[in-house]
Amino acid sequence: MVNGNKIEIDLLSLFSGKETIYYNGEVVSQIKSFWGSVHLFEVKENGAKALYEVKVGLGFPVRATVVISRNGETLYADNSLRNPRGIQI
């Protein structure tokens, strides 16, 4: 939860190439990518714009990696990553 808002990331289909980001249950970004991608979306929170960036990649051993930022501030990074950006193509 971020400021009372829920962000969900569907990575179940990462290996089929489809990534979906939900904000409060609504699809805000959907990208097809095999190696990962960067999702950008803007929402209003408490009357102000908030810009989110969700980076999805692959780490080693093979697993999904995620970094979530809001207005340039990192909110979440996969704690086991040495490089919080994972592999980005």
GROMACS .gro file of C-alpha atoms in nm:
model
   89
    1MET     CA    1   0.000   0.000   0.000
    2VAL     CA    2   0.121   0.351  -0.087
    3ASN     CA    3  -0.068   0.642   0.071
    4GLY     CA    4  -0.364   0.406   0.111
    5ASN     CA    5  -0.350   0.298  -0.255
    6LYS     CA    6  -0.281  -0.056  -0.371
    7ILE     CA    7  -0.031  -0.138  -0.647
    8GLU     CA    8  -0.037  -0.490  -0.789
    9ILE     CA    9   0.197  -0.638  -1.048
   10ASP     CA   10   0.096  -0.943  -1.250
   11LEU     CA   11   0.419  -1.122  -1.328
   12LEU     CA   12   0.259  -1.462  -1.352
   13SER     CA   13   0.274  -1.424  -1.728
   14LEU     CA   14   0.624  -1.270  -1.734
   15PHE     CA   15   0.761  -1.564  -1.933
   16SER     CA   16   0.480  -1.537  -2.188
   17GLY     CA   17   0.575  -1.174  -2.233
   18LYS     CA   18   0.278  -0.994  -2.075
   19GLU     CA   19   0.320  -0.767  -1.771
   20THR     CA   20   0.024  -0.587  -1.613
   21ILE     CA   21   0.028  -0.318  -1.344
   22TYR     CA   22  -0.288  -0.244  -1.141
   23TYR     CA   23  -0.353   0.064  -0.926
   24ASN     CA   24  -0.648   0.020  -0.690
   25GLY     CA   25  -0.771  -0.268  -0.904
   26GLU     CA   26  -0.757  -0.081  -1.237
   27VAL     CA   27  -0.511  -0.159  -1.515
   28VAL     CA   28  -0.275   0.139  -1.549
   29SER     CA   29  -0.005  -0.020  -1.766
   30GLN     CA   30   0.030  -0.331  -1.977
   31ILE     CA   31   0.338  -0.416  -2.182
   32LYS     CA   32   0.454  -0.724  -2.370
   33SER     CA   33   0.821  -0.791  -2.310
   34PHE     CA   34   1.031  -1.102  -2.266
   35TRP     CA   35   1.325  -0.954  -2.070
   36GLY     CA   36   1.142  -0.694  -1.866
   37SER     CA   37   1.036  -0.335  -1.914
   38VAL     CA   38   0.966   0.000  -1.754
   39HIS     CA   39   0.604   0.094  -1.681
   40LEU     CA   40   0.518   0.463  -1.627
   41PHE     CA   41   0.181   0.585  -1.510
   42GLU     CA   42   0.040   0.898  -1.353
   43VAL     CA   43  -0.243   0.913  -1.099
   44LYS     CA   44  -0.399   1.173  -0.870
   45GLU     CA   45  -0.342   1.121  -0.499
   46ASN     CA   46  -0.493   1.366  -0.252
   47GLY     CA   47  -0.548   1.616  -0.534
   48ALA     CA   48  -0.185   1.607  -0.655
   49LYS     CA   49  -0.029   1.422  -0.949
   50ALA     CA   50   0.193   1.127  -0.866
   51LEU     CA   51   0.421   0.971  -1.129
   52TYR     CA   52   0.502   0.604  -1.078
   53GLU     CA   53   0.776   0.402  -1.243
   54VAL     CA   54   0.773   0.024  -1.214
   55LYS     CA   55   1.079  -0.158  -1.350
   56VAL     CA   56   1.038  -0.527  -1.417
   57GLY     CA   57   1.337  -0.739  -1.510
   58LEU     CA   58   1.504  -1.075  -1.473
   59GLY     CA   59   1.759  -1.161  -1.208
   60PHE     CA   60   1.990  -1.457  -1.164
   61PRO     CA   61   1.911  -1.731  -1.094
   62VAL     CA   62   1.613  -1.680  -1.324
   63ARG     CA   63   1.347  -1.487  -1.131
   64ALA     CA   64   1.149  -1.169  -1.169
   65THR     CA   65   1.287  -0.846  -1.020
   66VAL     CA   66   1.085  -0.534  -0.939
   67VAL     CA   67   1.169  -0.173  -0.848
   68ILE     CA   68   0.884   0.071  -0.773
   69SER     CA   69   0.938   0.449  -0.757
   70ARG     CA   70   0.697   0.734  -0.691
   71ASN     CA   71   0.795   1.087  -0.800
   72GLY     CA   72   1.157   0.972  -0.829
   73GLU     CA   73   1.175   0.815  -0.480
   74THR     CA   74   1.230   0.439  -0.458
   75LEU     CA   75   0.949   0.278  -0.262
   76TYR     CA   76   1.039  -0.085  -0.315
   77ALA     CA   77   1.335  -0.273  -0.458
   78ASP     CA   78   1.382  -0.648  -0.456
   79ASN     CA   79   1.605  -0.676  -0.146
   80SER     CA   80   1.810  -0.963  -0.286
   81LEU     CA   81   1.928  -0.761  -0.585
   82ARG     CA   82   2.286  -0.642  -0.596
   83ASN     CA   83   2.187  -0.416  -0.884
   84PRO     CA   84   1.835  -0.282  -0.802
   85ARG     CA   85   1.768  -0.228  -1.171
   86GLY     CA   86   1.796  -0.600  -1.253
   87ILE     CA   87   1.836  -0.660  -1.624
   88GLN     CA   88   1.658  -0.398  -1.830
   89ILE     CA   89   1.633  -0.414  -2.208
   0.00000   0.00000   0.00000
